[in-house]
PDB file of C-alpha atoms in Angstrom:
ATOM      1  CA  MET A  22     -11.211   8.049 -15.051  1.00  0.00           C
ATOM      2  CA  THR A  23     -10.678   4.486 -15.666  1.00  0.00           C
ATOM      3  CA  GLY A  24      -7.256   3.559 -14.195  1.00  0.00           C
ATOM      4  CA  PRO A  25      -7.457   1.864 -10.856  1.00  0.00           C
ATOM      5  CA  ILE A  26      -6.208   3.700  -7.338  1.00  0.00           C
ATOM      6  CA  ILE A  27      -3.265   2.541  -5.643  1.00  0.00           C
ATOM      7  CA  VAL A  28      -2.747   2.605  -1.922  1.00  0.00           C
ATOM      8  CA  GLY A  29       0.241   1.460  -0.230  1.00  0.00           C
ATOM      9  CA  VAL A  30       0.266  -0.326   3.454  1.00  0.00           C
ATOM     10  CA  ASP A  31       2.647  -1.702   5.597  1.00  0.00           C
ATOM     11  CA  GLY A  32       0.338  -3.038   8.665  1.00  0.00           C
ATOM     12  CA  SER A  33       0.909   0.211  10.358  1.00  0.00           C
ATOM     13  CA  PRO A  34      -2.498   2.103  11.761  1.00  0.00           C
ATOM     14  CA  THR A  35      -1.512   5.198   9.506  1.00  0.00           C
ATOM     15  CA  ALA A  36      -1.316   2.923   6.694  1.00  0.00           C
ATOM     16  CA  GLN A  37      -4.549   1.824   7.244  1.00  0.00           C
ATOM     17  CA  ARG A  38      -6.184   5.045   7.630  1.00  0.00           C
ATOM     18  CA  ALA A  39      -4.962   6.127   4.127  1.00  0.00           C
ATOM     19  CA  ALA A  40      -6.303   2.655   2.790  1.00  0.00           C
ATOM     20  CA  HIS A  41      -9.781   3.643   4.034  1.00  0.00           C
ATOM     21  CA  LYS A  42      -9.580   7.143   2.378  1.00  0.00           C
ATOM     22  CA  ALA A  43      -8.379   5.120  -1.013  1.00  0.00           C
ATOM     23  CA  ARG A  44     -11.313   2.971  -0.403  1.00  0.00           C
ATOM     24  CA  ASP A  45     -13.966   5.929   0.060  1.00  0.00           C
ATOM     25  CA  LEU A  46     -12.121   7.634  -3.457  1.00  0.00           C
ATOM     26  CA  ALA A  47     -12.497   4.316  -5.384  1.00  0.00           C
ATOM     27  CA  LEU A  48     -16.020   3.831  -4.651  1.00  0.00           C
ATOM     28  CA  LYS A  49     -16.711   7.412  -5.029  1.00  0.00           C
ATOM     29  CA  LEU A  50     -14.836   7.530  -8.405  1.00  0.00           C
ATOM     30  CA  ASP A  51     -16.212   3.827  -9.346  1.00  0.00           C
ATOM     31  CA  VAL A  52     -12.699   2.455 -10.178  1.00  0.00           C
ATOM     32  CA  ALA A  53     -10.509  -0.290  -8.758  1.00  0.00           C
ATOM     33  CA  LEU A  54      -8.592  -0.163  -5.819  1.00  0.00           C
ATOM     34  CA  HIS A  55      -5.325  -1.914  -5.537  1.00  0.00           C
ATOM     35  CA  VAL A  56      -3.736  -2.565  -2.057  1.00  0.00           C
ATOM     36  CA  VAL A  57       0.015  -2.913  -2.269  1.00  0.00           C
ATOM     37  CA  SER A  58       2.809  -3.769   0.131  1.00  0.00           C
ATOM     38  CA  ALA A  59       6.288  -3.218  -0.509  1.00  0.00           C
ATOM     39  CA  HIS A  60       9.348  -5.590   0.262  1.00  0.00           C
ATOM     40  CA  THR A  61      12.906  -5.654  -0.136  1.00  0.00           C
ATOM     41  CA  ASP A  62      13.849  -9.100   0.727  1.00  0.00           C
ATOM     42  CA  ALA A  63      13.880 -11.333  -2.049  1.00  0.00           C
ATOM     43  CA  THR A  64      15.249 -14.027  -0.090  1.00  0.00           C
ATOM     44  CA  ILE A  65      13.423 -17.040   0.649  1.00  0.00           C
ATOM     45  CA  GLU A  66      12.949 -18.886   3.656  1.00  0.00           C
ATOM     46  CA  HIS A  67      12.397 -22.517   4.700  1.00  0.00           C
ATOM     47  CA  VAL A  68       9.964 -23.180   7.817  1.00  0.00           C
ATOM     48  CA  ASN A  69       9.586 -26.266   9.394  1.00  0.00           C
ATOM     49  CA  SER A  70       7.018 -27.379  11.735  1.00  0.00           C
ATOM     50  CA  GLY A  71       6.630 -31.247  12.662  1.00  0.00           C
ATOM     51  CA  SER A  72       6.514 -32.712   9.458  1.00  0.00           C
ATOM     52  CA  ASP A  73       5.203 -30.163   7.508  1.00  0.00           C
ATOM     53  CA  GLN A  74       7.556 -27.493   5.387  1.00  0.00           C
ATOM     54  CA  TRP A  75       6.834 -24.189   4.119  1.00  0.00           C
ATOM     55  CA  VAL A  76       8.551 -21.765   1.792  1.00  0.00           C
ATOM     56  CA  VAL A  77       7.995 -18.209   2.910  1.00  0.00           C
ATOM     57  CA  SER A  78       9.492 -15.145   0.987  1.00  0.00           C
ATOM     58  CA  GLY A  79       9.533 -11.340   1.172  1.00  0.00           C
ATOM     59  CA  ALA A  80       6.935 -11.353  -1.566  1.00  0.00           C
ATOM     60  CA  ASP A  81       4.719 -13.856   0.419  1.00  0.00           C
ATOM     61  CA  ASN A  82       4.832 -11.602   3.342  1.00  0.00           C
ATOM     62  CA  ALA A  83       4.171  -8.355   1.695  1.00  0.00           C
ATOM     63  CA  LEU A  84       1.223 -10.204  -0.108  1.00  0.00           C
ATOM     64  CA  TYR A  85      -0.087 -11.385   3.454  1.00  0.00           C
ATOM     65  CA  ILE A  86      -0.340  -7.565   4.832  1.00  0.00           C
ATOM     66  CA  ALA A  87      -1.875  -6.332   1.685  1.00  0.00           C
ATOM     67  CA  GLU A  88      -4.654  -9.289   1.716  1.00  0.00           C
ATOM     68  CA  GLN A  89      -5.291  -8.570   5.562  1.00  0.00           C
ATOM     69  CA  VAL A  90      -5.822  -4.952   4.624  1.00  0.00           C
ATOM     70  CA  VAL A  91      -8.265  -5.901   1.812  1.00  0.00           C
ATOM     71  CA  ARG A  92     -10.291  -8.306   4.105  1.00  0.00           C
ATOM     72  CA  GLY A  93     -11.112  -4.960   6.325  1.00  0.00           C
ATOM     73  CA  LEU A  94     -12.023  -2.866   3.301  1.00  0.00           C
ATOM     74  CA  ARG A  95     -14.186  -4.963   1.358  1.00  0.00           C
ATOM     75  CA  THR A  96     -17.349  -3.274   0.478  1.00  0.00           C
ATOM     76  CA  PRO A  97     -20.258  -4.252  -1.715  1.00  0.00           C
ATOM     77  CA  GLY A  98     -19.735  -2.884  -5.482  1.00  0.00           C
ATOM     78  CA  LEU A  99     -15.866  -2.083  -5.043  1.00  0.00           C
ATOM     79  CA  LYS A 100     -13.174  -3.911  -7.187  1.00  0.00           C
ATOM     80  CA  ILE A 101     -10.306  -4.521  -4.755  1.00  0.00           C
ATOM     81  CA  HIS A 102      -7.145  -6.094  -5.495  1.00  0.00           C
ATOM     82  CA  ALA A 103      -4.151  -7.179  -3.136  1.00  0.00           C
ATOM     83  CA  GLY A 104      -0.637  -7.096  -4.229  1.00  0.00           C
ATOM     84  CA  SER A 105       3.084  -6.794  -3.589  1.00  0.00           C
ATOM     85  CA  ALA A 106       5.951  -4.939  -5.094  1.00  0.00           C
ATOM     86  CA  GLN A 107       9.579  -5.368  -4.885  1.00  0.00           C
ATOM     87  CA  GLY A 108      11.333  -2.265  -3.937  1.00  0.00           C
ATOM     88  CA  LYS A 109      11.571   0.533  -1.328  1.00  0.00           C
ATOM     89  CA  PRO A 110       8.125   1.533  -0.469  1.00  0.00           C
ATOM     90  CA  ALA A 111       8.006   4.651  -2.713  1.00  0.00           C
ATOM     91  CA  GLU A 112       9.695   3.281  -5.785  1.00  0.00           C
ATOM     92  CA  ALA A 113       7.721  -0.283  -5.440  1.00  0.00           C
ATOM     93  CA  LEU A 114       4.344   2.009  -5.282  1.00  0.00           C
ATOM     94  CA  ILE A 115       5.425   4.121  -8.369  1.00  0.00           C
ATOM     95  CA  ASP A 116       6.209   1.016 -10.454  1.00  0.00           C
ATOM     96  CA  TYR A 117       3.302  -0.909  -9.443  1.00  0.00           C
ATOM     97  CA  ALA A 118       0.855   2.069 -10.390  1.00  0.00           C
ATOM     98  CA  GLU A 119       2.729   2.440 -13.876  1.00  0.00           C
ATOM     99  CA  LYS A 120       2.068  -1.212 -14.616  1.00  0.00           C
ATOM    100  CA  ALA A 121      -1.428  -1.068 -13.592  1.00  0.00           C
ATOM    101  CA  GLY A 122      -1.919   1.926 -15.611  1.00  0.00           C
ATOM    102  CA  ALA A 123      -3.390   3.990 -12.053  1.00  0.00           C
ATOM    103  CA  GLN A 124      -4.854   7.282 -12.067  1.00  0.00           C
ATOM    104  CA  LEU A 125      -4.135   8.017  -8.547  1.00  0.00           C
ATOM    105  CA  ILE A 126      -1.667   6.648  -5.800  1.00  0.00           C
ATOM    106  CA  VAL A 127      -3.045   7.304  -2.259  1.00  0.00           C
ATOM    107  CA  VAL A 128      -0.308   7.763   0.407  1.00  0.00           C
ATOM    108  CA  GLY A 129      -0.410   8.573   3.996  1.00  0.00           C
ATOM    109  CA  ASN A 130       1.071  12.047   5.412  1.00  0.00           C
ATOM    110  CA  GLN A 131       3.339   9.892   7.988  1.00  0.00           C
ATOM    111  CA  ARG A 132       6.655  11.394   8.292  1.00  0.00           C
ATOM    112  CA  MET A 133       6.068  14.605   6.755  1.00  0.00           C
ATOM    113  CA  ARG A 134       5.525  16.916   9.958  1.00  0.00           C
ATOM    114  CA  GLY A 135       8.287  17.877  12.651  1.00  0.00           C
ATOM    115  CA  ALA A 136      12.065  17.083  12.761  1.00  0.00           C
ATOM    116  CA  ARG A 137      11.596  13.959  10.830  1.00  0.00           C
ATOM    117  CA  ARG A 138      10.342  15.280   7.747  1.00  0.00           C
ATOM    118  CA  VAL A 139      13.842  16.083   6.526  1.00  0.00           C
ATOM    119  CA  LEU A 140      14.620  12.454   6.426  1.00  0.00           C
ATOM    120  CA  GLY A 141      12.358  11.821   3.736  1.00  0.00           C
ATOM    121  CA  SER A 142       8.843  10.156   3.508  1.00  0.00           C
ATOM    122  CA  VAL A 143       7.340   7.867   1.385  1.00  0.00           C
ATOM    123  CA  ALA A 144       4.603  10.624   0.437  1.00  0.00           C
ATOM    124  CA  ASN A 145       7.132  12.943  -0.461  1.00  0.00           C
ATOM    125  CA  THR A 146       9.171  10.545  -2.727  1.00  0.00           C
ATOM    126  CA  VAL A 147       5.783   9.425  -4.355  1.00  0.00           C
ATOM    127  CA  SER A 148       4.431  13.111  -5.019  1.00  0.00           C
ATOM    128  CA  HIS A 149       7.868  14.138  -6.935  1.00  0.00           C
ATOM    129  CA  THR A 150       8.272  11.513  -9.030  1.00  0.00           C
ATOM    130  CA  ALA A 151       4.780   9.672  -9.790  1.00  0.00           C
ATOM    131  CA  GLY A 152       3.576   9.825 -13.247  1.00  0.00           C
ATOM    132  CA  CYS A 153       0.290  10.048 -12.151  1.00  0.00           C
ATOM    133  CA  ASP A 154      -1.810  12.240  -9.518  1.00  0.00           C
ATOM    134  CA  VAL A 155      -1.250  11.307  -5.821  1.00  0.00           C
ATOM    135  CA  TYR A 156      -3.299  12.162  -2.881  1.00  0.00           C
ATOM    136  CA  ILE A 157      -1.793  12.505   0.263  1.00  0.00           C
ATOM    137  CA  ALA A 158      -4.328  11.471   3.178  1.00  0.00           C
ATOM    138  CA  ASN A 159      -3.956  12.827   6.603  1.00  0.00           C
ATOM    139  CA  THR A 160      -3.293  10.140   8.947  1.00  0.00           C
ATOM    140  CA  TYR A 161      -2.505  11.907  12.036  1.00  0.00           C
ATOM    141  CA  VAL A 162      -5.059  11.522  14.655  1.00  0.00           C
ATOM    142  CA  ASP A 163      -5.329  14.571  16.635  1.00  0.00           C
TER     143      ASP A 163
END
């Protein structure tokens, strides 16, 4: 296996648990890990603070989330990258995985239990449409 593992994150505790599982898998398989956060907002916002001005976009915010997760996952011997992808989370992860030549996408099982499962979940959509293997990590805390 040579392609990277992709994991989607959104800053939530459940996504953090899925990212830890993805890190463990990447280490065991000796492949790179890409931590990706999706964004749907293509707008750019100008933020002023005193005489300073920053230009912030949805992509910037998504990349910031991914970078924060990467900081917490750094492990010797692991090649890890932060990235952002535009689109709804499931679609963005699948597109990113295809472009990166991923062998595996790791997603959490959030929204796959109980009444909310009928509304759909990222894991469900990814597992049914991804062109690579999908690992659904148990992110529920007992």
